[in-house]
Amino acid sequence: MYRPLFAVIDLAHLSHNIRYLKSRLRPGTSLMVAVKADAYGHGVRAVVGRLVREGVHHLAVASVEEALEIRAFHRGVNILVLGAVTPDACVKAAEAEVEIALTDLSPIEHIPRLPKRLRVHLPLDTGMNRLGVKRTDEAVALARSIAAREDLELVGAGTHLAAADAEDPAHAEGQMDRLGAFVRALEDAGLRPPRVHAGNSAALLRNPAWHLDMVRVGIAAYGYSPDPSVLPAPSLRPVMSLYGGVLRVAEAQPGETVGYGATFAVQRPMTIATVAGGYADGYPRQLSNRGEVLIGGELRPVIGRVCMDQLMVDATGLEAAAGDIAALFGYDPPVAWRGGWWSRLRPEERAARVQETYRMASNVEKRRVLSLDRLAERAQTIPYEILCRVHRRVPRVVCD
Ligand SMILES: Cc1ncc(COP(=O)(O)O)c(C=O)c1O
């Protein structure tokens, strides 16, 4: 670690969130955690390791590639590929004992026998209009064809709720009603699979009647409500914090401007801190002149346009120094990281020192949080997108 920019992945908070979410589940409902897109940007290996320790048996990914990445270090856990699959992906999934969602049998119609029994879910389109079977008779016919093949096993049926976090639950209720019709038709045909699922984080937080046999939770595991204005979840703790080092502190006078396009005009004598982290790292450029950074124990505004690799902050009146660490989002940096801390460390000891000191001020959870909810709103996006887009050039320091 030479460049002072890193994300802390707090596994204790992941554990806390999983325990909290389990406590909200209807008894008998299983928890599936979505770990697609490198576990929403957190790093799939560390996240899966911790989820398994927390007794999570079901994971969801978007592609067979993502499933195989997990299989390379974990054999025991169930993995469901949510996305559409090609014939070769079906063969790979069967070999790796990964579950897939099949909208029809066309991907495997020319494969007389898969190398191993493939476990299949029926994707049911109840109102999202994205993927899945739209009619109940189609679903029953597909379930029948699956039952007729010895190399397939029907283990689940699921739908995806488009608006479970909307203020008005009517859209989600409508989808649940249509799912009910699918399930009754499958039951009547004697083909109801063991796991029927619909819920995401919003459904889990909102209504136990939407939990069914399994809930597929994503964003809440990583510490955010899908929409805090409708579903406040103050018990959740952000798992990722993004930290950037102060690269330079300089004075500026009225008449000067800051950054590309000279969009910020200095009106009074001020101190400007240049902080590592830009849009190439995943910090949204939409936060130019709109973002906030936790620096020197205070929330301070981003001034000027966010650059590819740096951003500038109004640090007037702060005791900020080059080599301090600021939070671009997440928990306030420990006080130990001030006073030019980073530059005094040797590169090879930095990750270990971050791990040692991150929790040193004891309760991380009592520290101030720069919530992604607030930043995402200002960037006209959602925490999901910002988390997934933290670039792979940003080292993830896993803390416990
Ligand atoms: C099919 C499916 N299920 C569950 C989830 C998890 O959703 P959330 O992160 O809102 O809990 C996703 C996320 O995109 C999804 O696509």
mmCIF file with all atom_site columns, N, CA, C and O and ligand atoms in Angstrom, residues 36 40 82 130 160 200-201 216-219 384, ligand 1:
data_model
loop_
_atom_site.group_PDB
_atom_site.id
_atom_site.type_symbol
_atom_site.label_atom_id
_atom_site.label_alt_id
_atom_site.label_comp_id
_atom_site.label_asym_id
_atom_site.label_entity_id
_atom_site.label_seq_id
_atom_site.pdbx_PDB_ins_code
_atom_site.Cartn_x
_atom_site.Cartn_y
_atom_site.Cartn_z
_atom_site.occupancy
_atom_site.B_iso_or_equiv
_atom_site.pdbx_formal_charge
_atom_site.auth_seq_id
_atom_site.auth_comp_id
_atom_site.auth_asym_id
_atom_site.auth_atom_id
_atom_site.pdbx_PDB_model_num
ATOM   1  N N  . LYS A 1 36  ? -23.315 -11.214 -5.334  1.00 0.00 ? 36  LYS A N  1
ATOM   2  C CA . LYS A 1 36  ? -22.918 -10.886 -6.710  1.00 0.00 ? 36  LYS A CA 1
ATOM   3  C C  . LYS A 1 36  ? -22.105 -9.598  -6.728  1.00 0.00 ? 36  LYS A C  1
ATOM   4  O O  . LYS A 1 36  ? -22.076 -8.870  -5.725  1.00 0.00 ? 36  LYS A O  1
ATOM   5  N N  . TYR A 1 40  ? -21.216 -7.069  -3.594  1.00 0.00 ? 40  TYR A N  1
ATOM   6  C CA . TYR A 1 40  ? -21.571 -5.640  -3.631  1.00 0.00 ? 40  TYR A CA 1
ATOM   7  C C  . TYR A 1 40  ? -20.318 -4.785  -3.414  1.00 0.00 ? 40  TYR A C  1
ATOM   8  O O  . TYR A 1 40  ? -20.350 -3.755  -2.735  1.00 0.00 ? 40  TYR A O  1
ATOM   9  N N  . LEU A 1 82  ? -28.596 -16.220 -10.375 1.00 0.00 ? 82  LEU A N  1
ATOM   10 C CA . LEU A 1 82  ? -29.881 -15.559 -10.630 1.00 0.00 ? 82  LEU A CA 1
ATOM   11 C C  . LEU A 1 82  ? -30.069 -15.222 -12.111 1.00 0.00 ? 82  LEU A C  1
ATOM   12 O O  . LEU A 1 82  ? -31.188 -15.139 -12.602 1.00 0.00 ? 82  LEU A O  1
ATOM   13 N N  . ARG A 1 130 ? -38.677 -8.520  -16.255 1.00 0.00 ? 130 ARG A N  1
ATOM   14 C CA . ARG A 1 130 ? -37.242 -8.588  -16.553 1.00 0.00 ? 130 ARG A CA 1
ATOM   15 C C  . ARG A 1 130 ? -36.920 -9.986  -17.083 1.00 0.00 ? 130 ARG A C  1
ATOM   16 O O  . ARG A 1 130 ? -36.644 -10.157 -18.250 1.00 0.00 ? 130 ARG A O  1
ATOM   17 N N  . HIS A 1 160 ? -39.173 -11.773 -8.185  1.00 0.00 ? 160 HIS A N  1
ATOM   18 C CA . HIS A 1 160 ? -38.427 -10.621 -7.669  1.00 0.00 ? 160 HIS A CA 1
ATOM   19 C C  . HIS A 1 160 ? -39.389 -9.450  -7.533  1.00 0.00 ? 160 HIS A C  1
ATOM   20 O O  . HIS A 1 160 ? -40.111 -9.129  -8.476  1.00 0.00 ? 160 HIS A O  1
ATOM   21 N N  . ASN A 1 200 ? -36.552 -9.588  -1.005  1.00 0.00 ? 200 ASN A N  1
ATOM   22 C CA . ASN A 1 200 ? -35.223 -8.978  -0.965  1.00 0.00 ? 200 ASN A CA 1
ATOM   23 C C  . ASN A 1 200 ? -35.100 -8.269  0.394   1.00 0.00 ? 200 ASN A C  1
ATOM   24 O O  . ASN A 1 200 ? -35.903 -8.510  1.297   1.00 0.00 ? 200 ASN A O  1
ATOM   25 N N  . SER A 1 201 ? -34.118 -7.365  0.518   1.00 0.00 ? 201 SER A N  1
ATOM   26 C CA . SER A 1 201 ? -33.946 -6.675  1.809   1.00 0.00 ? 201 SER A CA 1
ATOM   27 C C  . SER A 1 201 ? -35.218 -5.950  2.214   1.00 0.00 ? 201 SER A C  1
ATOM   28 O O  . SER A 1 201 ? -35.630 -5.974  3.385   1.00 0.00 ? 201 SER A O  1
ATOM   29 N N  . ARG A 1 216 ? -33.992 -13.529 -0.150  1.00 0.00 ? 216 ARG A N  1
ATOM   30 C CA . ARG A 1 216 ? -32.700 -13.258 -0.800  1.00 0.00 ? 216 ARG A CA 1
ATOM   31 C C  . ARG A 1 216 ? -32.304 -11.824 -0.450  1.00 0.00 ? 216 ARG A C  1
ATOM   32 O O  . ARG A 1 216 ? -32.770 -10.876 -1.069  1.00 0.00 ? 216 ARG A O  1
ATOM   33 N N  . VAL A 1 217 ? -31.440 -11.690 0.528   1.00 0.00 ? 217 VAL A N  1
ATOM   34 C CA . VAL A 1 217 ? -31.138 -10.352 1.022   1.00 0.00 ? 217 VAL A CA 1
ATOM   35 C C  . VAL A 1 217 ? -29.784 -9.890  0.466   1.00 0.00 ? 217 VAL A C  1
ATOM   36 O O  . VAL A 1 217 ? -28.859 -10.686 0.331   1.00 0.00 ? 217 VAL A O  1
ATOM   37 N N  . GLY A 1 218 ? -29.700 -8.625  0.117   1.00 0.00 ? 218 GLY A N  1
ATOM   38 C CA . GLY A 1 218 ? -28.440 -8.076  -0.396  1.00 0.00 ? 218 GLY A CA 1
ATOM   39 C C  . GLY A 1 218 ? -28.011 -6.877  0.422   1.00 0.00 ? 218 GLY A C  1
ATOM   40 O O  . GLY A 1 218 ? -27.320 -6.994  1.440   1.00 0.00 ? 218 GLY A O  1
ATOM   41 N N  . ILE A 1 219 ? -28.512 -5.710  0.055   1.00 0.00 ? 219 ILE A N  1
ATOM   42 C CA . ILE A 1 219 ? -27.990 -4.448  0.594   1.00 0.00 ? 219 ILE A CA 1
ATOM   43 C C  . ILE A 1 219 ? -28.048 -4.382  2.126   1.00 0.00 ? 219 ILE A C  1
ATOM   44 O O  . ILE A 1 219 ? -27.149 -3.807  2.749   1.00 0.00 ? 219 ILE A O  1
ATOM   45 N N  . TYR A 1 384 ? -26.162 1.035   -3.392  1.00 0.00 ? 384 TYR A N  1
ATOM   46 C CA . TYR A 1 384 ? -25.761 -0.170  -4.148  1.00 0.00 ? 384 TYR A CA 1
ATOM   47 C C  . TYR A 1 384 ? -24.699 0.195   -5.203  1.00 0.00 ? 384 TYR A C  1
ATOM   48 O O  . TYR A 1 384 ? -23.687 -0.474  -5.347  1.00 0.00 ? 384 TYR A O  1
HETATM 49 C C1 . LIG B 2 .   ? -33.100 -11.478 -8.038  1.00 0.00 ? 1   LIG B C1 1
HETATM 50 C C2 . LIG B 2 .   ? -32.558 -10.693 -6.887  1.00 0.00 ? 1   LIG B C2 1
HETATM 51 N N1 . LIG B 2 .   ? -32.850 -11.085 -5.630  1.00 0.00 ? 1   LIG B N1 1
HETATM 52 C C3 . LIG B 2 .   ? -32.402 -10.417 -4.550  1.00 0.00 ? 1   LIG B C3 1
HETATM 53 C C4 . LIG B 2 .   ? -31.609 -9.283  -4.693  1.00 0.00 ? 1   LIG B C4 1
HETATM 54 C C5 . LIG B 2 .   ? -31.142 -8.548  -3.450  1.00 0.00 ? 1   LIG B C5 1
HETATM 55 O O1 . LIG B 2 .   ? -31.769 -7.298  -3.385  1.00 0.00 ? 1   LIG B O1 1
HETATM 56 P P1 . LIG B 2 .   ? -31.448 -6.264  -2.207  1.00 0.00 ? 1   LIG B P1 1
HETATM 57 O O2 . LIG B 2 .   ? -30.004 -5.927  -2.338  1.00 0.00 ? 1   LIG B O2 1
HETATM 58 O O3 . LIG B 2 .   ? -32.325 -5.106  -2.485  1.00 0.00 ? 1   LIG B O3 1
HETATM 59 O O4 . LIG B 2 .   ? -31.752 -6.963  -0.936  1.00 0.00 ? 1   LIG B O4 1
HETATM 60 C C6 . LIG B 2 .   ? -31.287 -8.839  -5.965  1.00 0.00 ? 1   LIG B C6 1
HETATM 61 C C7 . LIG B 2 .   ? -30.472 -7.633  -6.120  1.00 0.00 ? 1   LIG B C7 1
HETATM 62 O O5 . LIG B 2 .   ? -30.333 -7.012  -7.098  1.00 0.00 ? 1   LIG B O5 1
HETATM 63 C C8 . LIG B 2 .   ? -31.778 -9.554  -7.097  1.00 0.00 ? 1   LIG B C8 1
HETATM 64 O O6 . LIG B 2 .   ? -31.505 -9.174  -8.345  1.00 0.00 ? 1   LIG B O6 1
#
